[in-house]
mmCIF file of C-alpha atoms in Angstrom:
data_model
loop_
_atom_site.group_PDB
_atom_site.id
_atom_site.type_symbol
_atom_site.label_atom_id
_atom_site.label_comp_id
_atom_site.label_asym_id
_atom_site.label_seq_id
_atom_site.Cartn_x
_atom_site.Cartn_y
_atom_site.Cartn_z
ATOM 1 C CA UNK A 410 -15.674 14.311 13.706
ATOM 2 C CA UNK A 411 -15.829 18.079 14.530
ATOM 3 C CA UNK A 412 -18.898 19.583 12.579
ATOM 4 C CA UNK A 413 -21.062 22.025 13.917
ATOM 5 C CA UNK A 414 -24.099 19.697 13.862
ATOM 6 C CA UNK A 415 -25.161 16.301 12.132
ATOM 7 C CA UNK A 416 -27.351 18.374 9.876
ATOM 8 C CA UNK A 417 -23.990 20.256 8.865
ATOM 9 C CA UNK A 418 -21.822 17.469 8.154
ATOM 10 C CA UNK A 419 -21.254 16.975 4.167
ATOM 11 C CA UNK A 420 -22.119 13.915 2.691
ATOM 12 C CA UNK A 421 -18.690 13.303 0.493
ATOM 13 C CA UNK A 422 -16.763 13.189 4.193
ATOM 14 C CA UNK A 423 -20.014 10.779 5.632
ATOM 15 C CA UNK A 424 -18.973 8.824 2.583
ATOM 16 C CA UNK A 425 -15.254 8.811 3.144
ATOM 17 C CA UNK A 426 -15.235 7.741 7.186
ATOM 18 C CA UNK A 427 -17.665 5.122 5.524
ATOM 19 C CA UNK A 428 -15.604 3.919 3.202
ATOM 20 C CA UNK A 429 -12.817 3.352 6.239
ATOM 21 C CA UNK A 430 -15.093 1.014 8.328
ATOM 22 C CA UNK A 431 -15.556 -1.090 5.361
ATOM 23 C CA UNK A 432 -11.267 -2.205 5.412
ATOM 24 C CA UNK A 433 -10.809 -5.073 7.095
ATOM 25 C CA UNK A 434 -7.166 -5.124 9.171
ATOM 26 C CA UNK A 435 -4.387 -7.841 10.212
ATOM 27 C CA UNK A 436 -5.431 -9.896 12.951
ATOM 28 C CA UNK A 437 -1.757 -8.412 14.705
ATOM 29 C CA UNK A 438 -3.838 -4.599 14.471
ATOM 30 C CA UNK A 439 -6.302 -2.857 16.839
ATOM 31 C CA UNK A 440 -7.859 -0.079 15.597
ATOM 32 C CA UNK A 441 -9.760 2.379 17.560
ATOM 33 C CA UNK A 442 -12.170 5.637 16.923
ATOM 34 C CA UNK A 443 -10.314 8.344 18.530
ATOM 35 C CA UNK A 444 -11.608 12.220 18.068
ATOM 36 C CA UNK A 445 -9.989 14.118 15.122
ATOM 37 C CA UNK A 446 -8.360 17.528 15.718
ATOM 38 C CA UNK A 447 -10.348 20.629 16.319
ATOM 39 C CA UNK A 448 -8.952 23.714 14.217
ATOM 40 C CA UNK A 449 -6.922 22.291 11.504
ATOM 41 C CA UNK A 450 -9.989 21.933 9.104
ATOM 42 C CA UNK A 451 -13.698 22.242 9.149
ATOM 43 C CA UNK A 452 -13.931 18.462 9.501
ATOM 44 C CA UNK A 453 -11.768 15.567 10.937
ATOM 45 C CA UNK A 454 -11.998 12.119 11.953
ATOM 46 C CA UNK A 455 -9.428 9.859 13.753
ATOM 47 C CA UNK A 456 -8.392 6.218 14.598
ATOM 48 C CA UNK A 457 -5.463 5.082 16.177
ATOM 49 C CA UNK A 458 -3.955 1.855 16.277
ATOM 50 C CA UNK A 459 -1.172 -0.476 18.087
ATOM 51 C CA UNK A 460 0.209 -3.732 16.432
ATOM 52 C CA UNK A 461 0.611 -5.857 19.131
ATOM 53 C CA UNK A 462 2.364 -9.950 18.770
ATOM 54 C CA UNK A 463 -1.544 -11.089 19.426
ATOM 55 C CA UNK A 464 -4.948 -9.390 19.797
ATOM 56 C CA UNK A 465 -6.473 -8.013 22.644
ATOM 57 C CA UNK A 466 -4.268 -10.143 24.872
ATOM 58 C CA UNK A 467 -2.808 -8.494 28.225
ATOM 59 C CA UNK A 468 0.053 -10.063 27.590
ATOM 60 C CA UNK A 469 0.781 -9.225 23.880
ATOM 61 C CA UNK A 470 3.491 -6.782 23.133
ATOM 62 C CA UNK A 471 3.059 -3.697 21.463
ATOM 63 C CA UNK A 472 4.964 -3.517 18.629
ATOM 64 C CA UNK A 473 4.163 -0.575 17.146
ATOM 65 C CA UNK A 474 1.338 2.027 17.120
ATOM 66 C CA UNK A 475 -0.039 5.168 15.581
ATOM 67 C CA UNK A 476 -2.462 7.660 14.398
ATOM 68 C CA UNK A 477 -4.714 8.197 11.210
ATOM 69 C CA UNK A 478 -5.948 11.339 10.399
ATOM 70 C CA UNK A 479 -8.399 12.226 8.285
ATOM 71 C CA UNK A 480 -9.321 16.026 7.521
ATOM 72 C CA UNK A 481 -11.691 17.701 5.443
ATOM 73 C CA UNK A 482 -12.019 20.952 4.069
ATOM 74 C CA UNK A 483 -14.995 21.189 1.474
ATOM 75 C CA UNK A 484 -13.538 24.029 0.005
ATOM 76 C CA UNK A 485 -10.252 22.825 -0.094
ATOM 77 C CA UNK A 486 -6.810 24.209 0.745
ATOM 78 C CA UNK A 487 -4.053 25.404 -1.330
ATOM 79 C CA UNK A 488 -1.384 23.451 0.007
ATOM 80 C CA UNK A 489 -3.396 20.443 0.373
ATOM 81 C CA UNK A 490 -3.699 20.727 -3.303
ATOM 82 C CA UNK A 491 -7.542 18.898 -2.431
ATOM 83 C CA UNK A 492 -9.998 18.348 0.300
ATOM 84 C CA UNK A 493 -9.001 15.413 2.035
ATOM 85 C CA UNK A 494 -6.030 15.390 3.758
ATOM 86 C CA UNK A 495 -4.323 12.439 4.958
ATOM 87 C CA UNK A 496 -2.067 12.648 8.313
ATOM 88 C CA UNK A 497 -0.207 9.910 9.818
ATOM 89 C CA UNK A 498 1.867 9.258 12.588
ATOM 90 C CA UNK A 499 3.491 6.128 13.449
ATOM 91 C CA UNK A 500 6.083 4.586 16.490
ATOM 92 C CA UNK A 501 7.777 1.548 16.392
ATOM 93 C CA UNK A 502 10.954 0.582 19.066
ATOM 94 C CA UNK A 503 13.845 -1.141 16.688
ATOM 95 C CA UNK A 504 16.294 -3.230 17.519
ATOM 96 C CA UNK A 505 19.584 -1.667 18.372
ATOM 97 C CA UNK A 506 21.732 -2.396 15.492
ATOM 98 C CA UNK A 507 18.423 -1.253 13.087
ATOM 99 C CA UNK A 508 18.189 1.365 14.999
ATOM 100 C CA UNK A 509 22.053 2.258 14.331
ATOM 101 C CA UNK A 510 21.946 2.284 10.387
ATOM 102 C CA UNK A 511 22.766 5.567 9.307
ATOM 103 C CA UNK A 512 20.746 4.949 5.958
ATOM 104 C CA UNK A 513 17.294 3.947 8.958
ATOM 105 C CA UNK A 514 15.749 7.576 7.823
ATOM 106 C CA UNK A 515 15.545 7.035 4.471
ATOM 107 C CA UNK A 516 14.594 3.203 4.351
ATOM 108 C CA UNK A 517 11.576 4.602 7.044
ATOM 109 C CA UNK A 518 10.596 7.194 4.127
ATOM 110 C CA UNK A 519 10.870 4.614 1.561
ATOM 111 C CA UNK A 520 8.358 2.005 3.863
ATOM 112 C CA UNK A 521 5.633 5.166 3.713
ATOM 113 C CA UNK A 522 6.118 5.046 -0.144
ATOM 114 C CA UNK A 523 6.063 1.873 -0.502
ATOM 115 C CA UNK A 524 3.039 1.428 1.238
ATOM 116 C CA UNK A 525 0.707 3.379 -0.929
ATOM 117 C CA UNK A 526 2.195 2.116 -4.112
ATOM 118 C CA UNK A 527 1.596 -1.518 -2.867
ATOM 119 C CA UNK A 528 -2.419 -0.454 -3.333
ATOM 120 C CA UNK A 529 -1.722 1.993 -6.457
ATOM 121 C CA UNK A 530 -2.182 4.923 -5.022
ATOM 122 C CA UNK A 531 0.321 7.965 -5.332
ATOM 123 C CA UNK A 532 2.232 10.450 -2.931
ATOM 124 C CA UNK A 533 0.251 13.310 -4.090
ATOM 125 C CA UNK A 534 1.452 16.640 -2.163
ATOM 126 C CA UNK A 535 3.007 14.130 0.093
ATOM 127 C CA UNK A 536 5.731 15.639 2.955
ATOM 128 C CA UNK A 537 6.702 14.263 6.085
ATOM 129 C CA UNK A 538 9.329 13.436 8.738
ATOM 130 C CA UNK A 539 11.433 10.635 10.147
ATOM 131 C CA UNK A 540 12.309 10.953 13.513
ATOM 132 C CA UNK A 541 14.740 8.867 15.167
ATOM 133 C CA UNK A 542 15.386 8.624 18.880
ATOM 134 C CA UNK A 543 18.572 6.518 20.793
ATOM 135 C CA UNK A 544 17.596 6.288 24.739
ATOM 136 C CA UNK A 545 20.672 5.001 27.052
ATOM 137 C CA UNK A 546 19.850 4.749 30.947
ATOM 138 C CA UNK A 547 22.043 5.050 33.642
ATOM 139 C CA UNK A 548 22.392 5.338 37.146
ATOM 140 C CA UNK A 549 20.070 2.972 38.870
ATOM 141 C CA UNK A 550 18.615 2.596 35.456
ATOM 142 C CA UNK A 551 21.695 1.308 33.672
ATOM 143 C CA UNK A 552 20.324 -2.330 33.381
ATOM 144 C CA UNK A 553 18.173 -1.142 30.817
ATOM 145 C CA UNK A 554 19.030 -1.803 27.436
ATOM 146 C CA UNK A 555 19.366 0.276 24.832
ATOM 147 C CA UNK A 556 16.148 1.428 23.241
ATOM 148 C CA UNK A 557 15.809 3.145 19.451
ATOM 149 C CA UNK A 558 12.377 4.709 18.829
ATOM 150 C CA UNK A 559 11.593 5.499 14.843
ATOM 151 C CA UNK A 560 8.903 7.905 14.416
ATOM 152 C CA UNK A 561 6.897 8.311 10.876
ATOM 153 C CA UNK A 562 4.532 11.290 10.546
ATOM 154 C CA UNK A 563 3.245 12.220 6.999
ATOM 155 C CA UNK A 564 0.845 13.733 5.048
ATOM 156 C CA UNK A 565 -0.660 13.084 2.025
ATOM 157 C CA UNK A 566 -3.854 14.244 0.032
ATOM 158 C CA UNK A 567 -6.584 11.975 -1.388
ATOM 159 C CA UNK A 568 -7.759 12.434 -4.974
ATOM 160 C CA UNK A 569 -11.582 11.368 -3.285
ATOM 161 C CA UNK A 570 -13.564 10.358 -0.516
ATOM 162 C CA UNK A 571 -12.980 6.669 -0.927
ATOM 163 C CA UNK A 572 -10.168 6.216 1.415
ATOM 164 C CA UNK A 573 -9.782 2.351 1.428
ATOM 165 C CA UNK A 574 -7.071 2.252 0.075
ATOM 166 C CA UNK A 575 -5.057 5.323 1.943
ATOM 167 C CA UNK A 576 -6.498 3.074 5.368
ATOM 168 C CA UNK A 577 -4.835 -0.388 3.951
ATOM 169 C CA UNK A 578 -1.568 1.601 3.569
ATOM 170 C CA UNK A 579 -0.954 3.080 6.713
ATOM 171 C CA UNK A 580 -1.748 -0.472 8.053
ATOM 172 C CA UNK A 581 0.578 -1.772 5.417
ATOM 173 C CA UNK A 582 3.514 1.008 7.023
ATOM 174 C CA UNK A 583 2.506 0.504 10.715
ATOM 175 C CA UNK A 584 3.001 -3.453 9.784
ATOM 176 C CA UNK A 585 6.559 -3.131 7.975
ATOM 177 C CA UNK A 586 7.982 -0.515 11.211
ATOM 178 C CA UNK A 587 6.495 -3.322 13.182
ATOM 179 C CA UNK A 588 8.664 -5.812 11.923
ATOM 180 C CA UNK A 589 5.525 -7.892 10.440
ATOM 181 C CA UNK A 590 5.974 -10.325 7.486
ATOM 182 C CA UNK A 591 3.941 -9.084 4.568
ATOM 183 C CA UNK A 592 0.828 -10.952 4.323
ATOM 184 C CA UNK A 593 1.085 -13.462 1.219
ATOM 185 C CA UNK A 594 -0.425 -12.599 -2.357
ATOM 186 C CA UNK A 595 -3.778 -13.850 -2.168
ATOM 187 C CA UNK A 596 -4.723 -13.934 1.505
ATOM 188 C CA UNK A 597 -6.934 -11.193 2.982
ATOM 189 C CA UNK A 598 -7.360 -10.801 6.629
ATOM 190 C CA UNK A 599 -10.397 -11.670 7.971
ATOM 191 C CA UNK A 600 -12.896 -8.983 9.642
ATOM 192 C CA UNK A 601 -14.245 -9.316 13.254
ATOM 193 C CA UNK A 602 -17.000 -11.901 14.050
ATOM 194 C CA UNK A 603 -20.754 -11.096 14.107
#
């Protein structure tokens, strides 16, 4: 958070980073509290997270990570077209011939939209970027294989301060660039022990 002072900090955005601790994540997902940017709006809160093949194991591989933003403006912003503005950001390395498809932008953009319609929400004043990077070594490095990075970063704005939902998506699209499985109709990952 970046208010002035606890005494300063509106009660619909206390309600909002609320309403994010009470989602429950994937098992495969570590989320951390991370410290929202200063200057973009009067208020922010972050979290980041990786998607690793197990939890909290040193020798679990990371299969994808990213970035949640959440920012604030109580008078709102034209171009958010609200006051809560969702930002995300998310990495995953693909395999090479993934990485190759020509079409890989556009499927990426699709996995964002797809994610928030898989909890009902909409796109509203939605924008955003897919980023796709090819790394070949040589030299002394040439036994490395070939390595495609995707990059997702968009932006969205929430119609409220109950952000569930807009949470459970970008988990959802950090999931899917991870090359996760959807979880089955019905089953609901289970919280951390008490």
């Amino acid at each position: 958070m970046t208010p002035a002072g606890p005494d300063d900090v509106p009660v619909e955005f206390v309600q909002a980073l609320r309403s994010l601790r009470a989602v429950s994540v994937r098992p495969e997902v570590l989320l951390d509290e991370v410290p929202g940017p200063a200057r973009i709006a009067p208020f922010s809160a972050a979290l980041t997270a990786e998607v690793r093949t197990a939890r909290r194991s040193v020798a679990a591989a990371e299969l994808a990570s990213g970035r949640f933003v959440v920012l604030y403006d109580p008078a709102g912003q034209e171009a958010w077209d609200g006051r809560f503005r969702l930002v995300t950001l998310v990495r995953a390395t693909l395999e090479p011939e993934v990485g190759a498809d020509p079409l890989l932008a556009e499927v990426a953009w699709t996995w964002f939209l797809d994610a928030l319609a898989s909890v009902g929400l909409e796109a509203h004043a939605a924008g955003g970027t897919v980023t796709r990077v090819l790394s070949q070594s040589f030299g002394a490095l040439e036994v490395r294989a070939e390595q495609t990075e995707l990059e997702i970063r968009a932006s969205w704005t929430a119609a409220d301060d109950d952000l569930r939902d807009h949470l459970r998506a970008w988990e959802t699209l950090l999931c899917t660039a991870a090359g996760l499985p959807p979880l089955p109709e019905g089953v609901v990952p289970l919280g951390p022990r008490h």
